[in-house]
Tab-separated table of C-alpha atoms in Angstrom:
chain	number	residue	atom	x	y	z
A	7	MET	CA	33.786	-15.987	10.959
A	8	THR	CA	31.052	-15.230	8.450
A	9	LYS	CA	28.047	-13.535	9.956
A	10	GLU	CA	24.778	-15.538	9.492
A	11	LYS	CA	22.449	-13.791	7.068
A	12	LEU	CA	19.058	-12.626	8.374
A	13	ILE	CA	16.150	-14.402	6.724
A	14	ILE	CA	13.637	-11.881	5.431
A	15	ALA	CA	10.192	-13.351	4.646
A	16	VAL	CA	8.374	-11.256	2.093
A	17	ILE	CA	4.640	-11.911	2.059
A	18	PHE	CA	2.675	-11.114	-1.116
A	19	GLY	CA	-0.423	-12.048	-3.110
A	20	GLY	CA	-3.470	-12.111	-0.814
A	21	ARG	CA	-7.218	-12.165	-1.324
A	22	SER	CA	-7.805	-8.585	-2.439
A	23	VAL	CA	-8.413	-7.340	-5.987
A	24	GLU	CA	-4.819	-6.097	-5.967
A	25	HIS	CA	-3.475	-9.661	-5.824
A	26	ASP	CA	-1.540	-9.568	-9.128
A	27	VAL	CA	0.073	-6.166	-8.307
A	28	SER	CA	1.160	-7.549	-4.953
A	29	ILE	CA	2.961	-10.420	-6.630
A	30	LEU	CA	5.056	-7.914	-8.585
A	31	THR	CA	5.812	-5.822	-5.518
A	32	GLY	CA	6.853	-8.869	-3.499
A	33	LEU	CA	9.119	-10.244	-6.190
A	34	GLN	CA	10.699	-6.862	-6.742
A	35	PHE	CA	11.530	-6.527	-3.033
A	36	LEU	CA	13.020	-10.008	-2.873
A	37	ASP	CA	15.120	-9.222	-5.950
A	38	ALA	CA	16.343	-5.927	-4.338
A	39	LEU	CA	17.478	-7.404	-1.054
A	40	ASP	CA	21.152	-7.090	-0.284
A	41	GLN	CA	22.310	-10.687	-0.792
A	42	SER	CA	25.417	-10.169	1.350
A	43	ARG	CA	23.269	-9.366	4.389
A	44	TYR	CA	19.894	-11.072	3.852
A	45	GLN	CA	18.359	-14.284	2.574
A	46	GLY	CA	14.961	-13.781	1.023
A	47	LEU	CA	12.088	-16.146	1.781
A	48	PRO	CA	9.132	-15.823	-0.566
A	49	LEU	CA	5.788	-16.330	1.148
A	50	TYR	CA	2.788	-16.310	-1.202
A	51	VAL	CA	-0.856	-16.071	-0.166
A	52	ASP	CA	-3.082	-17.397	-2.931
A	53	PRO	CA	-6.580	-15.999	-3.722
A	54	ASP	CA	-8.117	-18.674	-1.444
A	55	GLY	CA	-5.982	-17.669	1.485
A	56	GLN	CA	-3.558	-20.607	1.538
A	57	TRP	CA	0.090	-19.724	2.309
A	58	TRP	CA	2.898	-21.204	0.253
A	59	THR	CA	6.715	-21.027	0.066
A	60	GLY	CA	9.335	-22.380	-2.299
A	61	ASP	CA	11.854	-21.167	-4.839
A	62	LEU	CA	9.388	-21.571	-7.695
A	63	LEU	CA	7.516	-18.594	-6.270
A	64	LEU	CA	10.344	-16.396	-7.628
A	65	LYS	CA	9.412	-17.425	-11.234
A	66	ARG	CA	6.929	-14.768	-12.333
A	67	SER	CA	6.049	-16.706	-15.478
A	68	LEU	CA	4.446	-19.529	-13.398
A	69	TYR	CA	1.613	-17.245	-12.052
A	70	PRO	CA	-1.193	-18.198	-11.775
A	71	HIS	CA	-0.002	-21.605	-10.571
A	72	SER	CA	-0.961	-24.789	-12.321
A	73	ALA	CA	-1.676	-27.951	-10.342
A	74	GLU	CA	1.812	-29.214	-11.378
A	75	THR	CA	3.493	-26.071	-10.039
A	76	ARG	CA	1.482	-26.123	-6.831
A	77	ALA	CA	2.550	-29.719	-6.204
A	78	ARG	CA	6.164	-28.505	-6.118
A	79	LEU	CA	5.473	-25.759	-3.597
A	80	THR	CA	5.309	-26.096	0.214
A	81	PRO	CA	2.049	-25.185	1.914
A	82	VAL	CA	2.779	-23.514	5.273
A	83	THR	CA	1.024	-22.028	8.236
A	84	LEU	CA	2.137	-19.360	10.707
A	85	PRO	CA	2.043	-20.648	14.271
A	86	LEU	CA	1.117	-17.965	16.774
A	87	GLY	CA	2.741	-19.588	19.802
A	88	THR	CA	6.344	-20.100	20.794
A	89	SER	CA	9.089	-19.754	18.193
A	90	ILE	CA	12.319	-21.631	17.716
A	91	ARG	CA	15.098	-20.226	19.865
A	92	GLY	CA	13.299	-16.934	19.895
A	93	ARG	CA	12.885	-16.933	16.134
A	94	PRO	CA	9.493	-16.939	14.432
A	95	HIS	CA	8.899	-19.738	11.931
A	96	LEU	CA	6.543	-21.219	9.432
A	97	MET	CA	5.284	-24.842	9.714
A	98	SER	CA	4.487	-27.449	7.219
A	99	SER	CA	3.250	-31.015	7.441
A	100	GLN	CA	4.843	-33.455	5.040
A	101	LYS	CA	4.032	-37.094	4.506
A	102	GLY	CA	6.682	-39.618	5.494
A	103	LEU	CA	7.047	-43.399	5.766
A	104	LEU	CA	6.107	-43.282	9.418
A	105	GLY	CA	3.362	-40.731	9.059
A	106	ASN	CA	3.280	-36.980	8.764
A	107	LYS	CA	6.368	-35.017	9.652
A	108	ILE	CA	6.328	-31.382	10.847
A	109	ILE	CA	8.972	-29.218	9.383
A	110	THR	CA	9.777	-25.698	10.485
A	111	ILE	CA	11.136	-22.783	8.442
A	112	PRO	CA	12.600	-20.028	10.588
A	113	PHE	CA	12.857	-16.366	9.585
A	114	ASP	CA	13.847	-13.179	11.327
A	115	LEU	CA	11.579	-10.430	9.904
A	116	MET	CA	8.465	-10.303	7.769
A	117	VAL	CA	7.960	-7.623	5.098
A	118	PRO	CA	4.251	-7.174	4.161
A	119	ALA	CA	3.882	-6.620	0.383
A	120	ILE	CA	0.152	-7.314	0.221
A	121	HIS	CA	-1.853	-4.429	-1.204
A	122	GLY	CA	-5.369	-3.561	-0.223
A	123	SER	CA	-7.729	-5.533	1.913
A	124	ASN	CA	-6.356	-8.036	4.438
A	125	GLY	CA	-2.821	-6.843	3.955
A	126	GLU	CA	-2.593	-3.054	3.851
A	127	ASP	CA	-5.474	-2.388	6.240
A	128	GLY	CA	-3.842	-3.260	9.485
A	129	SER	CA	-5.265	-6.762	9.768
A	130	LEU	CA	-1.979	-8.532	8.844
A	131	GLN	CA	-0.006	-6.088	10.997
A	132	GLY	CA	-2.317	-6.748	13.899
A	133	LEU	CA	-1.830	-10.486	13.529
A	134	LEU	CA	1.944	-10.117	13.499
A	135	SER	CA	1.956	-7.730	16.452
A	136	PHE	CA	-0.368	-10.165	18.403
A	137	ALA	CA	2.054	-13.008	17.720
A	138	GLY	CA	5.128	-10.984	18.566
A	139	ILE	CA	6.611	-11.539	15.041
A	140	PRO	CA	9.019	-8.805	13.942
A	141	TYR	CA	7.800	-7.050	10.763
A	142	ALA	CA	8.566	-4.058	8.658
A	143	GLY	CA	6.401	-1.091	7.712
A	144	CYS	CA	3.317	0.521	9.249
A	145	ARG	CA	1.942	-0.664	12.540
A	146	PRO	CA	-1.740	-1.714	12.866
A	147	LEU	CA	-3.178	1.711	13.760
A	148	GLY	CA	-1.379	3.644	10.998
A	149	ALA	CA	-2.217	1.036	8.394
A	150	ALA	CA	-5.872	0.879	9.361
A	151	ALA	CA	-6.254	4.629	9.489
A	152	THR	CA	-4.793	5.238	6.045
A	153	MET	CA	-6.942	2.447	4.500
A	154	ASP	CA	-10.052	4.331	5.672
A	155	LYS	CA	-10.257	7.438	3.550
A	156	HIS	CA	-12.774	9.117	5.848
A	157	VAL	CA	-10.647	8.510	8.969
A	158	THR	CA	-7.613	9.771	7.113
A	159	LYS	CA	-9.304	13.024	6.133
A	160	GLU	CA	-10.777	13.622	9.569
A	161	ALA	CA	-7.312	13.121	11.118
A	162	LEU	CA	-5.527	15.369	8.606
A	163	LYS	CA	-8.076	18.161	9.163
A	164	THR	CA	-6.541	18.745	12.605
A	165	ARG	CA	-3.308	19.901	10.906
A	166	ASN	CA	-4.917	22.208	8.330
A	167	ILE	CA	-3.698	20.063	5.428
A	168	PRO	CA	-5.616	21.051	2.241
A	169	LEU	CA	-8.337	18.489	1.529
A	170	LEU	CA	-11.336	18.384	-0.784
A	171	PRO	CA	-14.720	18.513	1.008
A	172	HIS	CA	-16.444	15.145	1.098
A	173	ILE	CA	-19.727	13.470	2.032
A	174	LEU	CA	-19.648	10.048	3.729
A	175	VAL	CA	-22.419	7.680	2.656
A	176	GLU	CA	-22.896	4.460	4.565
A	177	LYS	CA	-24.194	1.295	2.978
A	178	PRO	CA	-27.911	0.873	3.817
A	179	ALA	CA	-28.916	-1.992	6.001
A	180	ALA	CA	-30.157	-5.165	4.330
A	181	GLY	CA	-33.733	-4.764	3.109
A	182	THR	CA	-33.618	-0.992	2.949
A	183	PHE	CA	-32.874	1.397	0.089
A	184	LEU	CA	-30.655	4.441	-0.099
A	185	SER	CA	-32.721	7.450	-1.064
A	186	ARG	CA	-30.978	10.177	-3.095
A	187	ASP	CA	-33.246	12.655	-1.351
A	188	ALA	CA	-31.121	12.113	1.791
A	189	ILE	CA	-27.856	12.566	-0.030
A	190	LEU	CA	-28.430	15.457	-2.499
A	191	PRO	CA	-29.092	18.076	0.268
A	192	GLN	CA	-25.840	17.091	1.955
A	193	MET	CA	-24.017	17.410	-1.309
A	194	GLU	CA	-25.503	20.812	-2.012
A	195	ALA	CA	-24.578	22.044	1.428
A	196	LYS	CA	-20.951	20.984	1.001
A	197	LEU	CA	-20.336	21.277	-2.692
A	198	GLY	CA	-22.805	23.945	-3.784
A	199	ALA	CA	-25.869	23.924	-6.012
A	200	ASP	CA	-23.780	23.177	-9.123
A	201	MET	CA	-22.455	19.998	-7.495
A	202	PHE	CA	-21.987	17.640	-10.471
A	203	PRO	CA	-19.786	16.109	-11.727
A	204	VAL	CA	-18.452	14.323	-8.617
A	205	ILE	CA	-15.991	11.561	-7.795
A	206	VAL	CA	-17.487	8.588	-5.901
A	207	LYS	CA	-15.005	6.284	-4.253
A	208	PRO	CA	-15.044	3.329	-1.834
A	209	ARG	CA	-14.300	4.237	1.759
A	210	HIS	CA	-11.758	1.457	2.296
A	211	LEU	CA	-10.466	0.011	-0.984
A	212	GLY	CA	-7.077	1.117	-2.243
A	213	SER	CA	-5.389	1.996	-5.535
A	214	SER	CA	-8.408	3.734	-7.111
A	215	VAL	CA	-10.383	0.485	-7.109
A	216	GLY	CA	-14.044	1.299	-7.720
A	217	VAL	CA	-13.527	5.039	-8.164
A	218	THR	CA	-16.142	6.443	-10.512
A	219	ILE	CA	-17.119	9.809	-11.963
A	220	ALA	CA	-20.893	10.613	-11.510
A	221	ARG	CA	-22.096	13.375	-13.807
A	222	ASP	CA	-25.677	13.424	-12.515
A	223	ALA	CA	-27.987	11.946	-9.920
A	224	ASP	CA	-28.591	8.757	-11.919
A	225	GLY	CA	-24.850	8.293	-12.290
A	226	LEU	CA	-24.505	8.807	-8.563
A	227	ASP	CA	-27.047	6.054	-7.877
A	228	ALA	CA	-25.207	3.700	-10.161
A	229	ALA	CA	-21.786	4.478	-8.627
A	230	LEU	CA	-23.000	3.926	-5.061
A	231	SER	CA	-24.761	0.668	-5.993
A	232	SER	CA	-21.518	-0.561	-7.557
A	233	ILE	CA	-19.415	0.512	-4.529
A	234	PHE	CA	-21.739	-1.033	-1.986
A	235	ARG	CA	-21.186	-4.440	-3.632
A	236	MET	CA	-17.463	-4.084	-2.587
A	237	ASP	CA	-17.460	-1.835	0.500
A	238	THR	CA	-19.516	-0.664	3.422
A	239	GLY	CA	-19.132	3.035	2.754
A	240	ALA	CA	-18.476	5.602	0.048
A	241	LEU	CA	-17.043	9.091	-0.182
A	242	ILE	CA	-18.389	11.721	-2.562
A	243	GLU	CA	-16.012	14.532	-3.547
A	244	PRO	CA	-16.024	17.307	-6.204
A	245	LEU	CA	-14.324	16.438	-9.421
A	246	VAL	CA	-11.275	18.694	-9.798
A	247	PRO	CA	-11.276	20.475	-13.196
A	248	ASP	CA	-8.075	20.544	-15.233
A	249	LEU	CA	-6.809	17.718	-13.064
A	250	VAL	CA	-3.187	16.937	-12.572
A	251	GLU	CA	-1.896	14.448	-10.051
A	252	TYR	CA	1.345	14.546	-8.112
A	253	ASN	CA	2.691	11.753	-5.902
A	254	ILE	CA	5.512	11.674	-3.413
A	255	ALA	CA	7.086	8.988	-1.217
A	256	VAL	CA	7.862	9.528	2.442
A	257	MET	CA	9.870	7.560	4.989
A	258	ARG	CA	11.885	7.983	8.150
A	259	LYS	CA	15.696	7.634	7.924
A	260	ASN	CA	18.107	8.130	10.806
A	261	GLY	CA	15.251	9.492	12.859
A	262	GLN	CA	14.252	12.152	10.295
A	263	VAL	CA	11.220	12.201	7.984
A	264	ILE	CA	12.468	12.549	4.399
A	265	THR	CA	10.719	12.894	1.058
A	266	SER	CA	11.435	11.517	-2.435
A	267	ALA	CA	11.188	13.004	-5.893
A	268	ILE	CA	7.730	14.141	-6.910
A	269	GLU	CA	6.084	12.384	-9.855
A	270	LYS	CA	3.437	13.550	-12.249
A	271	PRO	CA	1.655	10.506	-13.725
A	272	LEU	CA	0.877	11.036	-17.407
A	273	ASN	CA	-2.666	10.136	-18.207
A	274	GLY	CA	-5.187	11.560	-20.602
A	275	SER	CA	-8.407	10.814	-18.635
A	276	ASP	CA	-10.141	12.684	-15.798
A	277	MET	CA	-8.658	10.378	-13.164
A	278	LEU	CA	-5.898	7.808	-12.771
A	279	ASP	CA	-7.787	4.591	-12.203
A	280	PHE	CA	-6.589	1.117	-11.134
A	281	ASN	CA	-6.183	-0.207	-14.644
A	282	THR	CA	-4.005	2.755	-15.653
A	283	LYS	CA	-1.883	2.476	-12.496
A	284	TYR	CA	-1.314	-1.261	-12.564
A	285	ARG	CA	-2.674	-3.300	-15.452
A	286	ALA	CA	-1.627	-1.302	-18.491
A	287	GLY	CA	1.963	-2.193	-19.201
A	288	SER	CA	4.537	-0.221	-21.106
A	289	LYS	CA	3.420	-1.908	-24.385
A	290	GLY	CA	-0.263	-2.242	-23.562
A	291	THR	CA	0.179	-5.708	-22.067
A	292	PRO	CA	-0.606	-6.759	-18.515
A	293	LYS	CA	2.302	-5.896	-16.280
A	294	LEU	CA	2.418	-9.433	-14.984
A	295	ASP	CA	3.913	-10.316	-18.338
A	296	GLU	CA	6.738	-7.783	-18.080
A	297	ALA	CA	10.090	-7.943	-16.273
A	298	PRO	CA	9.610	-8.067	-12.475
A	299	SER	CA	11.745	-4.940	-12.096
A	300	ASP	CA	9.073	-2.809	-13.755
A	301	GLY	CA	5.706	-2.851	-11.940
A	302	MET	CA	4.673	0.683	-10.965
A	303	ALA	CA	7.969	1.945	-12.391
A	304	SER	CA	6.677	1.282	-15.953
A	305	LEU	CA	3.823	3.763	-15.569
A	306	ASN	CA	4.296	6.854	-17.790
A	307	ARG	CA	5.392	9.719	-15.580
A	308	GLU	CA	7.346	12.885	-15.332
A	309	LEU	CA	9.735	13.052	-12.356
A	310	ASN	CA	10.284	16.388	-10.575
A	311	PRO	CA	8.021	18.243	-13.013
A	312	ALA	CA	9.235	21.667	-14.012
A	313	GLU	CA	5.824	23.342	-13.790
A	314	LEU	CA	5.655	22.947	-10.045
A	315	SER	CA	6.352	26.314	-8.310
A	316	GLU	CA	8.594	26.517	-5.282
A	317	GLY	CA	5.507	27.056	-3.164
A	318	GLN	CA	3.691	24.003	-4.593
A	319	ASP	CA	6.750	21.849	-4.100
A	320	SER	CA	7.079	23.011	-0.522
A	321	LEU	CA	3.391	22.416	0.197
A	322	ILE	CA	3.473	18.855	-1.173
A	323	ARG	CA	6.567	17.956	0.895
A	324	SER	CA	5.335	19.652	4.058
A	325	ALA	CA	1.809	18.159	3.901
A	326	ALA	CA	3.185	14.692	3.095
A	327	SER	CA	5.689	14.828	5.960
A	328	THR	CA	2.994	15.998	8.401
A	329	ALA	CA	0.586	13.268	7.324
A	330	PHE	CA	3.392	10.633	7.676
A	331	ASP	CA	4.248	11.831	11.178
A	332	LEU	CA	0.675	12.411	12.395
A	333	LEU	CA	-0.590	8.996	11.242
A	334	ASP	CA	2.346	7.149	12.802
A	335	LEU	CA	3.477	5.604	9.548
A	336	ALA	CA	6.639	3.596	8.857
A	337	GLY	CA	8.415	1.975	5.944
A	338	THR	CA	7.998	3.906	2.685
A	339	VAL	CA	4.551	5.241	1.926
A	340	ARG	CA	3.274	7.123	-1.092
A	341	ILE	CA	1.063	10.159	-0.694
A	342	ASP	CA	-1.000	11.353	-3.640
A	343	PHE	CA	-2.140	14.871	-4.361
A	344	LEU	CA	-4.710	16.403	-6.740
A	345	CYS	CA	-4.077	19.713	-8.469
A	346	ASN	CA	-6.132	22.164	-10.584
A	347	ALA	CA	-3.622	22.959	-13.297
A	348	LYS	CA	-5.155	26.340	-14.044
A	349	THR	CA	-5.451	27.710	-10.503
A	350	GLY	CA	-2.522	25.774	-8.985
A	351	GLU	CA	-4.645	24.664	-5.996
A	352	LEU	CA	-3.490	21.434	-4.326
A	353	TRP	CA	-5.289	18.857	-2.156
A	354	LEU	CA	-3.972	15.783	-0.433
A	355	ASN	CA	-5.914	12.864	-1.896
A	356	GLU	CA	-4.859	9.628	-0.223
A	357	VAL	CA	-2.088	7.784	1.650
A	358	ASN	CA	-0.820	4.420	0.427
A	359	SER	CA	0.926	2.571	3.260
A	360	ILE	CA	2.243	-0.193	0.959
A	361	PRO	CA	2.732	1.457	-2.410
A	362	GLY	CA	3.226	-0.482	-5.615
A	363	SER	CA	6.896	-1.336	-6.153
A	364	PHE	CA	7.555	0.319	-2.711
A	365	SER	CA	7.852	3.516	-4.821
A	366	TYR	CA	11.510	2.671	-5.265
A	367	PHE	CA	11.635	4.695	-8.550
A	368	LEU	CA	10.738	7.851	-6.602
A	369	TRP	CA	13.706	7.311	-4.227
A	370	GLN	CA	16.029	6.690	-7.164
A	371	ALA	CA	15.213	10.182	-8.471
A	372	ALA	CA	15.353	11.907	-5.019
A	373	GLN	CA	17.709	14.786	-4.227
A	374	ASP	CA	19.760	12.238	-2.251
A	375	PRO	CA	19.137	9.121	-4.360
A	376	LEU	CA	18.525	5.688	-2.933
A	377	THR	CA	18.818	2.467	-4.967
A	378	PHE	CA	16.111	-0.156	-4.424
A	379	THR	CA	18.706	-2.148	-2.452
A	380	ASP	CA	19.385	0.868	-0.199
A	381	LEU	CA	15.657	1.322	0.265
A	382	SER	CA	15.003	-2.378	1.086
A	383	ARG	CA	17.828	-2.280	3.616
A	384	THR	CA	16.384	0.872	5.258
A	385	ILE	CA	12.925	-0.730	5.468
A	386	VAL	CA	14.375	-3.923	7.030
A	387	GLU	CA	16.572	-2.161	9.524
A	388	GLU	CA	13.662	0.076	10.604
A	389	GLY	CA	11.406	-2.944	10.962
A	390	ILE	CA	13.951	-4.653	13.238
A	391	ALA	CA	14.365	-1.482	15.316
A	392	LEU	CA	10.567	-0.959	15.669
A	393	SER	CA	9.979	-4.583	16.603
A	394	ARG	CA	12.694	-4.491	19.226
A	395	ALA	CA	11.347	-1.281	20.676
A	396	GLU	CA	7.879	-2.800	20.931
A	397	LYS	CA	9.319	-5.693	22.951
A	398	GLY	CA	11.173	-3.307	25.160
A	399	GLU	CA	14.568	-4.258	23.854
A	400	THR	CA	17.456	-1.999	22.973
A	401	GLY	CA	17.772	-0.178	19.662
A	402	THR	CA	14.507	1.747	20.022
A	403	ALA	CA	13.041	3.540	17.023
A	404	THR	CA	11.936	7.125	16.895
A	405	GLY	CA	8.592	8.521	15.673
A	406	ASN	CA	5.789	6.544	17.296
A	407	ALA	CA	2.553	7.446	19.048
A	408	ARG	CA	1.870	10.573	17.064
A	409	ILE	CA	-1.402	9.541	15.605
A	410	PHE	CA	-4.379	11.958	15.704
A	411	GLY	CA	-2.434	14.753	17.334
A	412	ARG	CA	-0.804	12.848	20.213
A	413	ASP	CA	2.800	14.148	20.506
């Protein structure tokens, strides 16, 4: 007898500035699913927050959706009450001859592929946990902690992971003004008298959104004003000279934390910003116009760069594994490092709990390579095990409740 396939709902899109990137990541994951085991269910959240499903969502060329396309999609909601025969489901109201008819669309596991706010920050994960809906990837606490750069740094300090010093600046209350006289002394105390240039970044936004170089006090004022239109806090860090970036993916497989290949993004500017990461395609066109199998994989990069010393390679892998374990992460995450190419110094920069393209290209180049299909299966199986463990069922997962030093 043929075993019934598990239905995997992949949710993507969302209301963050990373909406377009999330579409690519979601479509890539659906395409990578093992069709002999799983049936993919696309679940798109449009910029207004409406949820949709339908096979047309798999056609990348139809984004953004016209009124004609939208008329052929099914608007759905996620009920937070009882599920069908123990299965979670989506609901939709459709007009019939005798009035509206409620249809249900069951699924077995949800895979969050929404980047940034309202998807990667623990809010979606919290909703799914509250409703008892099985899902893959990080749980609410780990997702929320890694979305907050200040919290991430404060947590990682407890494990002596190398980090750049930073100053946290909160958005002033309405009707008040932020005085540079209150900030500059703090900067001098932490960064020294010769403090500029500095990097100014939003506290909560992901993927380098809003990150700016400030070369003097006026530039700092402008950077903070811009960030406070998007976020409630900002971090100020020293600009690393002779900057090189290295990224690595981390996940747990068979109870062990493992690491991927290390990538060196190739970029000629002082920092790798959002447009470089996601919007500049391989031929200078928006990545939304390229094949759905590209996404973050089309970024120019060097894999397993030869210039890394054995000590640097070991530090990156050790620090990334420690951060993954400490912050109670799950699924595949990408952890980014900054390096001074002349001195060789390394600092952990940030943790991405839902990386673009799920960083499949880093696992393909790992010492023990994984295809995207292998990776998607590992993510799904871990999500099922974690969800069962949280419900007190058999098949418990390892590696929980380690956040902020709790072992």
